[in-house]
Coordinates of C-alpha atoms in Angstrom, one line a residue:
X9 CA 0.0 0.0 0.0
X10 CA 1.2 3.4 -0.9
X11 CA 2.3 6.0 1.7
X12 CA 2.1 9.6 0.4
X13 CA 5.5 11.3 0.4
X14 CA 4.3 14.7 1.4
X15 CA 2.3 14.5 4.6
X16 CA -0.5 17.0 5.1
X17 CA -1.7 19.1 8.1
X18 CA -5.2 20.0 7.4
X19 CA -5.7 22.1 10.6
X20 CA -2.5 24.0 10.8
X21 CA -3.6 27.3 9.6
X22 CA -6.7 29.5 10.0
X23 CA -8.1 30.6 6.7
X24 CA -9.1 34.2 6.0
X25 CA -12.9 34.1 6.1
X26 CA -13.9 37.7 6.4
X27 CA -13.1 40.9 8.4
X28 CA -15.5 40.6 11.3
X29 CA -14.1 41.9 14.6
X30 CA -14.0 38.5 16.3
X31 CA -11.7 37.2 13.6
X32 CA -9.2 39.9 14.5
X33 CA -9.0 38.9 18.2
X34 CA -6.2 36.5 19.1
X35 CA -7.9 33.6 20.9
X36 CA -6.3 32.5 24.2
X37 CA -4.1 29.4 24.2
X38 CA -3.5 29.5 20.4
X39 CA -0.2 30.2 18.8
X40 CA 0.0 33.3 16.7
X41 CA 1.2 33.2 13.2
X42 CA 4.5 34.9 14.3
X43 CA 5.1 32.0 16.7
X44 CA 4.6 29.5 13.9
X45 CA 6.9 31.1 11.3
X46 CA 10.2 29.5 12.2
X47 CA 12.6 27.4 10.1
X48 CA 11.4 24.4 12.1
X49 CA 7.7 25.0 11.5
X50 CA 7.4 26.8 8.1
X51 CA 7.1 23.5 6.2
X52 CA 3.7 23.2 7.9
X53 CA 2.4 26.1 5.8
X54 CA 3.8 24.4 2.7
X55 CA 2.4 21.0 3.3
X56 CA -1.0 22.5 4.2
X57 CA -1.0 24.1 0.8
X58 CA -0.1 20.8 -0.9
X59 CA -2.9 19.2 1.1
X60 CA -5.4 21.6 -0.5
X61 CA -4.7 20.0 -3.9
X62 CA -6.6 16.9 -2.7
X63 CA -9.2 18.6 -0.5
X64 CA -12.1 18.1 -2.8
X65 CA -15.4 16.1 -2.6
X66 CA -17.5 14.0 -5.0
X67 CA -19.9 16.9 -5.6
X68 CA -17.1 19.5 -5.9
X69 CA -14.3 17.5 -7.7
X70 CA -11.0 19.0 -8.7
X71 CA -10.8 16.6 -11.6
X72 CA -13.7 18.7 -13.0
X73 CA -15.4 15.7 -14.5
X74 CA -18.9 17.3 -14.4
X75 CA -17.7 20.4 -16.1
X76 CA -15.0 19.2 -18.5
X77 CA -16.5 15.9 -19.5
X78 CA -20.2 15.6 -18.7
X79 CA -20.7 19.2 -19.9
X80 CA -19.2 18.1 -23.3
X81 CA -19.9 15.4 -25.8
X82 CA -17.6 13.0 -24.0
X83 CA -19.7 11.8 -21.1
X84 CA -23.1 11.3 -19.6
X85 CA -23.7 12.2 -15.9
X86 CA -24.7 8.7 -14.8
X87 CA -25.9 7.8 -11.3
X88 CA -29.5 6.6 -10.5
X89 CA -31.1 9.0 -13.0
X90 CA -31.4 12.7 -13.9
X91 CA -32.4 13.8 -10.4
X92 CA -29.2 12.3 -8.9
X93 CA -27.0 15.4 -8.2
X94 CA -29.4 17.3 -10.5
X95 CA -27.2 20.3 -11.1
X96 CA -24.8 18.0 -13.0
X97 CA -27.7 16.9 -15.1
X98 CA -28.5 20.5 -16.0
X99 CA -24.9 21.0 -17.0
X100 CA -25.1 17.9 -19.2
X101 CA -28.1 19.2 -21.1
X102 CA -27.1 22.9 -20.9
X103 CA -30.4 23.8 -19.4
X104 CA -31.6 25.4 -16.2
X105 CA -28.1 26.3 -15.0
X106 CA -28.7 28.4 -12.0
X107 CA -26.6 30.8 -10.0
X108 CA -27.6 29.2 -6.7
X109 CA -26.1 25.7 -7.3
X110 CA -24.3 24.7 -4.1
X111 CA -21.9 22.5 -6.0
X112 CA -20.5 25.6 -7.8
X113 CA -20.2 27.6 -4.6
X114 CA -18.3 24.7 -2.8
X115 CA -16.0 24.4 -5.7
X116 CA -15.3 28.2 -5.7
X117 CA -14.8 28.2 -2.0
X118 CA -12.4 25.2 -2.0
X119 CA -10.3 26.8 -4.8
X120 CA -9.9 29.9 -2.7
X121 CA -9.0 27.9 0.4
X122 CA -6.1 26.6 -1.7
X123 CA -5.2 30.1 -2.8
X124 CA -5.4 31.4 0.8
X125 CA -3.1 28.6 2.0
X126 CA -0.6 29.4 -0.8
X127 CA -0.6 33.1 0.1
X128 CA -0.1 32.3 3.8
X129 CA 2.8 30.1 3.0
X130 CA 4.4 32.7 0.7
X131 CA 4.1 35.3 3.5
X132 CA 5.6 32.9 6.0
X133 CA 8.5 31.9 3.8
X134 CA 9.3 35.6 3.0
X135 CA 9.7 36.2 6.8
X136 CA 12.7 33.9 6.8
X137 CA 16.2 34.5 5.5
X138 CA 17.8 32.2 2.9
X139 CA 20.6 31.4 5.3
X140 CA 18.2 30.1 8.0
X141 CA 15.9 28.1 5.7
X142 CA 17.9 26.9 2.7
X143 CA 14.9 25.5 0.8
X144 CA 13.2 28.9 0.8
X145 CA 13.6 29.5 -3.0
X146 CA 12.3 26.2 -4.0
X147 CA 9.4 26.3 -1.5
X148 CA 8.4 29.7 -2.8
X149 CA 8.3 28.4 -6.3
X150 CA 6.1 25.5 -5.2
X151 CA 3.6 27.8 -3.6
X152 CA 3.5 30.2 -6.6
X153 CA 2.8 27.1 -8.7
X154 CA 0.0 25.8 -6.6
X155 CA -1.6 29.3 -6.4
X156 CA -1.4 29.5 -10.2
X157 CA -3.0 26.0 -10.5
X158 CA -6.0 27.0 -8.5
X159 CA -6.4 30.3 -10.4
X160 CA -6.2 28.5 -13.7
X161 CA -9.1 26.2 -12.7
X162 CA -11.2 29.2 -11.5
X163 CA -10.5 31.0 -14.8
X164 CA -11.5 28.2 -17.2
X165 CA -14.7 27.6 -15.1
X166 CA -15.9 31.1 -14.2
X167 CA -13.8 33.4 -16.5
X168 CA -14.0 36.5 -14.2
X169 CA -12.7 35.9 -10.6
X170 CA -11.2 38.2 -7.9
X171 CA -7.5 38.0 -7.9
X172 CA -5.9 38.1 -4.4
X173 CA -2.2 37.5 -3.7
X174 CA 0.1 37.4 -0.8
X175 CA 0.7 41.2 -1.3
X176 CA -3.0 42.0 -1.0
X177 CA -3.7 43.7 2.4
X178 CA -6.4 41.9 4.4
X179 CA -8.4 45.0 4.8
X180 CA -8.6 45.3 1.0
X181 CA -10.2 42.0 0.4
X182 CA -13.7 43.5 0.6
X183 CA -12.9 45.9 -2.2
X184 CA -11.5 43.5 -4.8
X185 CA -14.0 42.8 -7.6
X186 CA -14.0 39.9 -10.0
X187 CA -13.9 42.5 -12.8
X188 CA -10.9 44.5 -11.6
X189 CA -8.7 42.7 -14.1
X190 CA -9.5 42.4 -17.8
X191 CA -9.5 38.9 -19.4
X192 CA -5.9 39.3 -20.7
X193 CA -4.7 40.9 -17.4
X194 CA -6.0 37.9 -15.4
X195 CA -4.3 35.4 -17.8
X196 CA -1.1 37.4 -17.4
X197 CA -1.3 37.4 -13.6
X198 CA -1.8 33.6 -13.6
X199 CA 1.1 33.2 -16.1
X200 CA 3.3 35.3 -13.8
X201 CA 2.9 32.8 -11.0
X202 CA 4.2 30.0 -13.3
X203 CA 7.0 32.1 -14.6
X204 CA 8.1 32.8 -11.0
X205 CA 7.9 29.1 -10.2
X206 CA 9.9 28.1 -13.3
X207 CA 12.7 30.5 -12.4
X208 CA 12.9 29.3 -8.8
X209 CA 12.2 25.6 -8.9
X210 CA 14.9 22.9 -9.3
X211 CA 15.0 20.4 -12.2
X212 CA 14.4 17.5 -9.7
X213 CA 13.0 17.1 -6.2
X214 CA 14.0 14.6 -3.7
X215 CA 10.4 13.9 -2.7
X216 CA 7.9 12.5 -5.2
X217 CA 5.0 14.9 -5.7
X218 CA 6.9 18.2 -5.2
X219 CA 6.7 20.5 -8.2
X220 CA 9.7 20.9 -10.4
X221 CA 10.8 23.5 -12.9
X222 CA 9.4 21.4 -15.7
X223 CA 6.0 21.2 -14.1
X224 CA 6.0 25.0 -14.0
X225 CA 7.0 25.4 -17.6
X226 CA 4.3 22.8 -18.6
X227 CA 1.6 24.7 -16.8
X228 CA 2.9 28.0 -18.2
X229 CA 2.5 26.6 -21.7
X230 CA -1.1 25.6 -20.9
X231 CA -1.9 29.1 -19.6
X232 CA -0.3 30.8 -22.6
X233 CA -2.2 28.5 -25.0
X234 CA -5.5 29.5 -23.5
X235 CA -4.5 33.1 -23.3
X236 CA -3.6 33.1 -27.1
X237 CA -7.3 32.6 -28.0
X238 CA -8.5 36.1 -27.2
X239 CA -12.2 36.5 -26.5
X240 CA -14.6 39.4 -26.5
X241 CA -17.2 40.1 -23.9
X242 CA -19.5 37.6 -25.6
X243 CA -16.9 34.8 -25.5
X244 CA -16.3 35.0 -29.3
X245 CA -12.7 34.2 -30.3
X246 CA -11.6 37.4 -31.9
X247 CA -8.0 36.5 -32.7
X248 CA -5.3 33.9 -31.9
X249 CA -2.4 36.0 -30.7
X250 CA 0.8 35.0 -32.5
X251 CA 3.1 36.4 -29.9
X252 CA 1.4 34.4 -27.2
X253 CA 1.6 31.3 -29.2
X254 CA 5.3 31.7 -29.5
X255 CA 5.4 31.8 -25.7
X256 CA 3.9 28.3 -25.8
X257 CA 6.7 27.1 -28.0
X258 CA 9.2 28.8 -25.7
X259 CA 7.8 27.1 -22.6
X260 CA 7.6 23.7 -24.1
X261 CA 11.2 24.1 -25.4
X262 CA 12.2 23.9 -21.7
X263 CA 10.6 20.5 -21.2
X264 CA 11.4 18.5 -24.4
X265 CA 13.7 15.6 -23.5
X266 CA 13.2 15.9 -19.8
X267 CA 10.2 13.6 -19.9
X268 CA 8.9 10.9 -22.3
X269 CA 5.8 9.1 -23.3
X270 CA 5.1 5.9 -21.5
X271 CA 5.7 2.9 -23.7
X272 CA 2.0 2.0 -23.2
X273 CA -0.8 4.5 -22.8
X274 CA -2.3 2.3 -20.0
X275 CA 0.7 2.9 -17.7
X276 CA -0.5 6.5 -17.0
X277 CA -3.6 5.2 -15.3
X278 CA -2.4 2.4 -13.2
X279 CA -1.6 2.6 -9.4
X280 CA 1.4 2.0 -7.2
X281 CA 4.6 1.2 -9.1
X282 CA 3.3 3.0 -12.2
X283 CA 2.8 6.3 -10.5
X284 CA 5.0 9.3 -11.0
X285 CA 6.3 7.7 -14.2
X286 CA 8.3 9.2 -17.1
X287 CA 5.2 10.9 -18.6
X288 CA 3.9 12.5 -15.4
X289 CA 4.9 16.1 -15.4
X290 CA 2.7 17.1 -12.5
X291 CA 0.3 14.8 -10.5
X292 CA -1.9 15.1 -7.4
X293 CA -0.6 12.6 -4.8
X294 CA -2.9 10.3 -2.9
X295 CA -2.3 7.6 -0.2
X296 CA -4.1 4.8 1.5
X297 CA -1.8 3.7 4.4
X298 CA -0.7 6.9 6.1
X299 CA -2.0 6.5 9.6
X300 CA -5.4 8.1 9.1
X301 CA -8.7 6.2 9.0
X302 CA -9.0 5.7 5.3
X303 CA -5.9 7.5 3.9
X304 CA -5.6 10.4 1.5
X305 CA -8.0 9.0 -1.1
X306 CA -9.2 10.6 -4.3
X307 CA -12.6 11.6 -3.0
X308 CA -13.4 13.7 -6.1
X309 CA -13.7 10.6 -8.3
X310 CA -15.3 8.1 -6.0
X311 CA -18.7 8.2 -7.8
X312 CA -17.4 6.7 -11.0
X313 CA -16.9 3.2 -9.6
X314 CA -19.3 0.9 -11.5
X315 CA -22.3 -0.2 -9.4
X316 CA -21.3 -3.8 -9.7
X317 CA -18.1 -3.1 -7.7
X318 CA -19.3 -0.4 -5.4
X319 CA -21.0 2.9 -6.0
X320 CA -22.3 5.0 -7.9
X321 CA -21.8 4.5 -11.6
X322 CA -21.5 8.2 -12.5
X323 CA -19.3 9.7 -15.2
X324 CA -20.2 7.4 -18.1
X325 CA -18.5 7.6 -21.5
X326 CA -20.9 8.8 -24.2
X327 CA -21.8 6.7 -27.3
X328 CA -20.5 9.7 -29.3
X329 CA -17.1 9.4 -27.6
X330 CA -16.9 5.6 -28.1
X331 CA -17.8 6.1 -31.8
X332 CA -15.0 8.6 -32.1
X333 CA -12.4 5.8 -31.5
X334 CA -13.4 4.0 -34.7
X335 CA -10.8 4.1 -37.5
X336 CA -10.8 3.8 -41.2
X337 CA -9.3 1.0 -43.2
X338 CA -6.1 2.9 -43.4
X339 CA -6.0 3.5 -39.6
X340 CA -7.0 7.2 -39.5
X341 CA -10.0 8.8 -37.7
X342 CA -13.4 8.9 -39.4
X343 CA -13.6 12.7 -39.1
X344 CA -16.9 13.1 -40.9
X345 CA -18.6 9.7 -40.6
X346 CA -17.6 8.4 -37.2
X347 CA -21.1 9.0 -35.7
X348 CA -23.1 7.7 -38.7
X349 CA -23.6 4.4 -36.9
X350 CA -23.0 3.5 -33.2
X351 CA -20.3 1.1 -32.3
X352 CA -22.0 -2.0 -31.0
X353 CA -20.0 -3.6 -28.2
X354 CA -21.6 -7.0 -29.0
X355 CA -20.0 -6.8 -32.5
X356 CA -16.5 -5.4 -31.7
X357 CA -14.9 -7.5 -34.5
X358 CA -17.0 -5.5 -37.0
X359 CA -14.9 -2.4 -36.4
X360 CA -11.3 -1.2 -36.3
X361 CA -10.5 1.1 -33.4
X362 CA -7.9 3.2 -31.9
X363 CA -6.4 1.1 -29.0
X364 CA -6.9 4.0 -26.6
X365 CA -10.6 3.0 -26.5
X366 CA -9.8 0.0 -24.3
X367 CA -7.9 2.1 -21.8
X368 CA -10.6 4.8 -21.6
X369 CA -13.9 2.9 -21.7
X370 CA -15.0 -0.2 -19.8
X371 CA -16.9 -2.4 -22.3
X372 CA -19.3 -5.3 -21.3
X373 CA -17.7 -8.7 -21.8
X374 CA -14.1 -7.5 -21.5
X375 CA -11.7 -7.5 -18.5
X376 CA -12.2 -4.6 -16.2
X377 CA -8.9 -2.7 -15.8
X378 CA -7.1 -5.6 -17.6
X379 CA -8.0 -8.1 -14.9
X380 CA -9.5 -11.4 -16.4
X381 CA -10.9 -12.2 -12.9
X382 CA -13.3 -9.3 -13.2
X383 CA -15.2 -9.3 -16.5
X384 CA -17.2 -6.1 -16.9
X385 CA -20.9 -7.0 -17.0
X386 CA -24.0 -5.2 -18.2
X387 CA -25.5 -5.8 -14.7
X388 CA -22.8 -3.5 -13.2
X389 CA -24.6 -0.5 -14.7
X390 CA -27.0 1.3 -12.5
X391 CA -29.3 3.0 -15.0
X392 CA -28.6 1.5 -18.4
X393 CA -31.8 2.6 -20.0
X394 CA -30.8 6.2 -19.3
X395 CA -27.0 6.2 -19.5
X396 CA -26.0 3.0 -21.4
X397 CA -23.5 0.3 -20.6
X398 CA -20.1 2.0 -20.7
X399 CA -18.0 3.0 -17.7
X400 CA -15.0 5.2 -17.2
X401 CA -11.6 3.5 -16.7
X402 CA -8.8 6.0 -16.3
X403 CA -9.6 7.2 -12.7
X404 CA -10.6 3.7 -11.5
X405 CA -8.5 0.7 -10.3
X406 CA -8.9 -3.0 -10.4
X407 CA -10.9 -4.3 -7.4
X408 CA -8.1 -6.5 -6.2
X409 CA -5.7 -3.6 -5.8
X410 CA -4.7 -2.8 -2.2
X411 CA -5.3 0.8 -3.1
X412 CA -9.1 0.1 -3.6
X413 CA -10.6 1.2 -0.3
X414 CA -14.1 0.7 1.1
X415 CA -15.5 4.0 2.4
X416 CA -19.1 2.7 2.6
X417 CA -21.2 3.3 0.6
X418 CA -18.4 4.3 -1.7
X419 CA -15.1 2.8 -2.8
X420 CA -12.2 5.2 -3.2
X421 CA -8.7 4.7 -4.4
X422 CA -5.3 6.2 -3.8
X423 CA -4.1 6.2 -7.4
X424 CA -2.4 9.6 -8.2
X425 CA -4.2 11.8 -10.7
X426 CA -2.0 13.3 -13.4
X427 CA -2.7 16.9 -14.1
X428 CA -0.1 17.5 -16.8
X429 CA 1.6 14.7 -18.7
X430 CA 4.1 14.8 -21.5
X431 CA 1.6 14.0 -24.2
X432 CA -0.1 17.3 -23.3
X433 CA 3.2 19.1 -23.8
X434 CA 3.6 17.6 -27.3
X435 CA 0.1 18.4 -28.3
X436 CA 0.1 21.9 -26.9
X437 CA 3.3 22.5 -28.9
X438 CA 1.7 21.0 -32.0
X439 CA -1.3 23.3 -31.6
X440 CA 0.8 26.4 -31.3
X441 CA 2.8 25.4 -34.4
X442 CA -0.5 24.9 -36.4
X443 CA -2.0 28.2 -35.4
X444 CA 1.4 29.9 -36.2
X445 CA 1.1 28.6 -39.7
X446 CA 4.1 26.2 -39.1
X447 CA 1.9 23.1 -39.4
X448 CA 4.6 20.9 -40.8
X449 CA 6.4 21.2 -37.5
X450 CA 3.3 19.8 -35.8
X451 CA 3.2 16.6 -37.9
X452 CA 6.0 14.6 -36.1
X453 CA 4.6 15.7 -32.7
X454 CA 1.1 14.4 -33.4
X455 CA 2.6 11.2 -34.9
X456 CA 4.7 10.6 -31.8
X457 CA 1.5 10.4 -29.8
X458 CA -0.2 8.2 -32.3
X459 CA 2.8 5.9 -32.6
X460 CA 2.6 5.4 -28.8
X461 CA -1.2 4.8 -29.1
X462 CA -0.6 2.0 -31.7
X463 CA 1.8 0.3 -29.3
X464 CA -0.6 0.4 -26.4
X465 CA -1.7 -3.2 -26.5
X466 CA 0.6 -4.7 -23.8
X467 CA -2.3 -5.3 -21.4
X468 CA -5.1 -5.7 -23.9
X469 CA -3.5 -7.8 -26.6
X470 CA -5.1 -11.1 -25.3
X471 CA -8.6 -9.9 -25.8
X472 CA -8.5 -7.2 -28.5
X473 CA -7.9 -8.0 -32.1
X474 CA -9.4 -5.1 -33.9
X475 CA -6.8 -2.4 -33.1
X476 CA -5.8 -0.3 -36.1
X477 CA -4.2 3.1 -36.0
X478 CA -1.7 4.7 -38.3
X479 CA 0.4 7.9 -38.4
X480 CA -0.3 10.7 -40.8
X481 CA 1.8 10.5 -43.9
X482 CA 1.6 13.7 -46.0
X483 CA 0.9 12.8 -49.7
X484 CA 0.2 9.2 -48.8
X485 CA -2.8 8.9 -46.6
X486 CA -3.6 12.6 -46.2
X487 CA -2.8 16.1 -47.4
X488 CA -1.2 17.9 -44.5
X489 CA -2.6 21.4 -44.9
X490 CA -3.2 23.8 -42.0
X491 CA -6.9 23.0 -41.9
X492 CA -6.3 19.3 -42.0
X493 CA -3.6 19.6 -39.3
X494 CA -6.0 21.6 -37.1
X495 CA -8.6 18.9 -37.5
X496 CA -6.1 16.1 -36.7
X497 CA -4.8 18.0 -33.7
X498 CA -8.2 18.6 -32.2
X499 CA -9.2 14.9 -32.8
X500 CA -6.0 13.8 -31.2
X501 CA -6.7 15.8 -28.1
X502 CA -10.1 14.4 -27.7
X503 CA -9.0 10.8 -27.8
X504 CA -5.8 11.2 -25.9
X505 CA -7.4 13.1 -23.0
X506 CA -10.9 11.6 -23.1
X507 CA -12.5 11.6 -19.7
X508 CA -9.6 13.5 -18.1
X509 CA -11.6 16.7 -17.6
X510 CA -10.4 18.9 -20.5
X511 CA -12.8 18.4 -23.5
X512 CA -15.3 21.2 -22.8
X513 CA -12.6 23.7 -22.0
X514 CA -10.8 22.9 -25.3
X515 CA -14.0 23.5 -27.2
X516 CA -14.4 26.9 -25.4
X517 CA -10.8 27.8 -26.2
X518 CA -11.3 27.0 -29.9
X519 CA -14.5 28.9 -30.1
X520 CA -16.4 25.8 -31.4
X521 CA -18.4 24.8 -28.3
X522 CA -21.8 26.0 -29.4
X523 CA -21.6 24.4 -32.8
X524 CA -20.2 21.1 -31.4
X525 CA -22.6 20.8 -28.5
X526 CA -25.7 21.6 -30.5
X527 CA -24.8 19.1 -33.2
X528 CA -24.2 16.6 -30.4
X529 CA -27.6 17.4 -28.8
X530 CA -29.4 17.0 -32.1
X531 CA -28.1 13.5 -32.4
X532 CA -28.6 12.5 -28.8
X533 CA -32.2 13.7 -28.8
X534 CA -32.9 10.8 -31.2
X535 CA -31.5 8.3 -28.7
X536 CA -32.2 9.6 -25.2
X537 CA -35.4 11.2 -24.1
X538 CA -33.8 13.3 -21.4
X539 CA -31.9 15.3 -24.1
X540 CA -35.2 16.6 -25.5
X541 CA -34.7 20.1 -24.0
X542 CA -31.0 20.2 -24.4
X543 CA -29.6 23.3 -26.1
X544 CA -26.4 25.2 -25.7
X545 CA -26.8 28.9 -25.4
X546 CA -23.8 30.7 -27.0
X547 CA -22.5 33.8 -25.4
X548 CA -23.6 32.5 -22.0
X549 CA -22.9 28.9 -21.2
X550 CA -19.2 28.9 -22.1
X551 CA -18.7 29.7 -18.5
X552 CA -20.4 28.8 -15.2
X553 CA -22.3 31.5 -13.4
X554 CA -20.6 33.3 -10.5
X555 CA -22.1 31.6 -7.4
X556 CA -24.9 33.7 -6.0
X557 CA -23.6 33.1 -2.5
X558 CA -20.3 34.7 -3.4
X559 CA -22.0 37.7 -5.0
X560 CA -24.0 38.1 -1.8
X561 CA -20.9 37.7 0.4
X562 CA -19.3 40.5 -1.6
X563 CA -22.3 42.7 -1.0
X564 CA -22.9 43.0 -4.7
X565 CA -19.3 43.9 -5.6
X566 CA -18.9 40.8 -7.8
X567 CA -20.5 41.0 -11.2
X568 CA -22.4 38.1 -12.7
X569 CA -21.3 36.5 -15.9
X570 CA -23.1 37.3 -19.2
X571 CA -26.5 35.9 -19.6
X572 CA -27.2 34.6 -16.0

């Protein structure tokens, strides 16, 4: 059983929760912050900040599966029916999304808890001299990185958020609006955290899970890629900034060669000895044998366990996603015809598919997580008439793993969750090249990812015989123009990162979300009754509403997003 390398102290620090008088009074018998800031104790601030990375819950998951996957064409909500965590159902069909959803408020709050801890840690570290705390520079880089991570998630979810740093006076909190910074200014502020981190972090860390320079450059590349797609007030992409795209190239330059693709795609999603592998640039660390009752489990993803193994059969791959893995006779994607007919899992030999299908989707009749002792059955599905018979694999583990923990009524696991992996570095770089007009430079990068996909049959070769995937060969099986390269890149991102929480945000970045989702809804309405009222409202539903509770707490200072 895994023991987490970085221990956490969830109750070390008091969070800033307002400016009421009673919060400004030092309670008796409690150490002041000044007492805690010593070379011996300052790591407590740091580990508490790392702990915030995993302080989520199944209805406010940091993996963002309801917002990045269920909200897209990749996944159905799942569960017992449409009323089970109903706000997630409303996001699935882009209907009745309200400002008073408690799930959004909790997510917002938990992100700012992480930011508050990072700011506290930065302030504490800055009170020490380098000579008395030699890890100061690195620890500051780690804290800037984690703060940037939380702000990035807030930005892609809510767009306009209040920006508070370690330099913000406490008495100024009540005057900071979510509209103080423009869209580009907020992206620049987030990028600056990762730039600072990249400049101050080492190449390697002694403890697994601590952020490195390469993690910072990877996240910086991601921020710059999003920033490059400039939006107006109605969320239309008005231009793709070429100078910002070059910054994506510059950031990924720093990582090339420091990491590599796993030899098999599957290894990124297996526990224990596979964790923190050659492709993992930054991952959230979990544990199951750390002296606490259940361990530091991934509570954000507990709902996706199939009902036949535990609870609660949420986060179900869509038929559309499964269809997208079909390939042509020459091993390329069926860009225009993939969804003309549904892949029937009872007739798998009738199709050729991208091997990544079997690492992403649990299919009835096949081993679950490669384990022949656990054949995935139709009966493991909780509401098949509503959500079908597929289940998500990447975040789950085999039932015989020691990392699979009963937390009745749920089953959690302690497998790390990779936030940035090397495949993302390659595809972000490829996307920047394509939009810079240097699309020939993107070809070998995309092909590198596809070559690895073709080799990803180590664990599935005994029961899959219909794998067929080829690289793109200009002038042979395709004509590699900028438009074709863009289509290939976007398809590759969908299959490579399917069910990992990024699909919807990619669509928003590209400016294609309304077109994609309404085409998807039109097809789904013919198959599933609960999609009857589904419709994506452009210029509104690209982002979540600012939680009403937060607007009320700000006494009306925060401004609601367009359309809500």
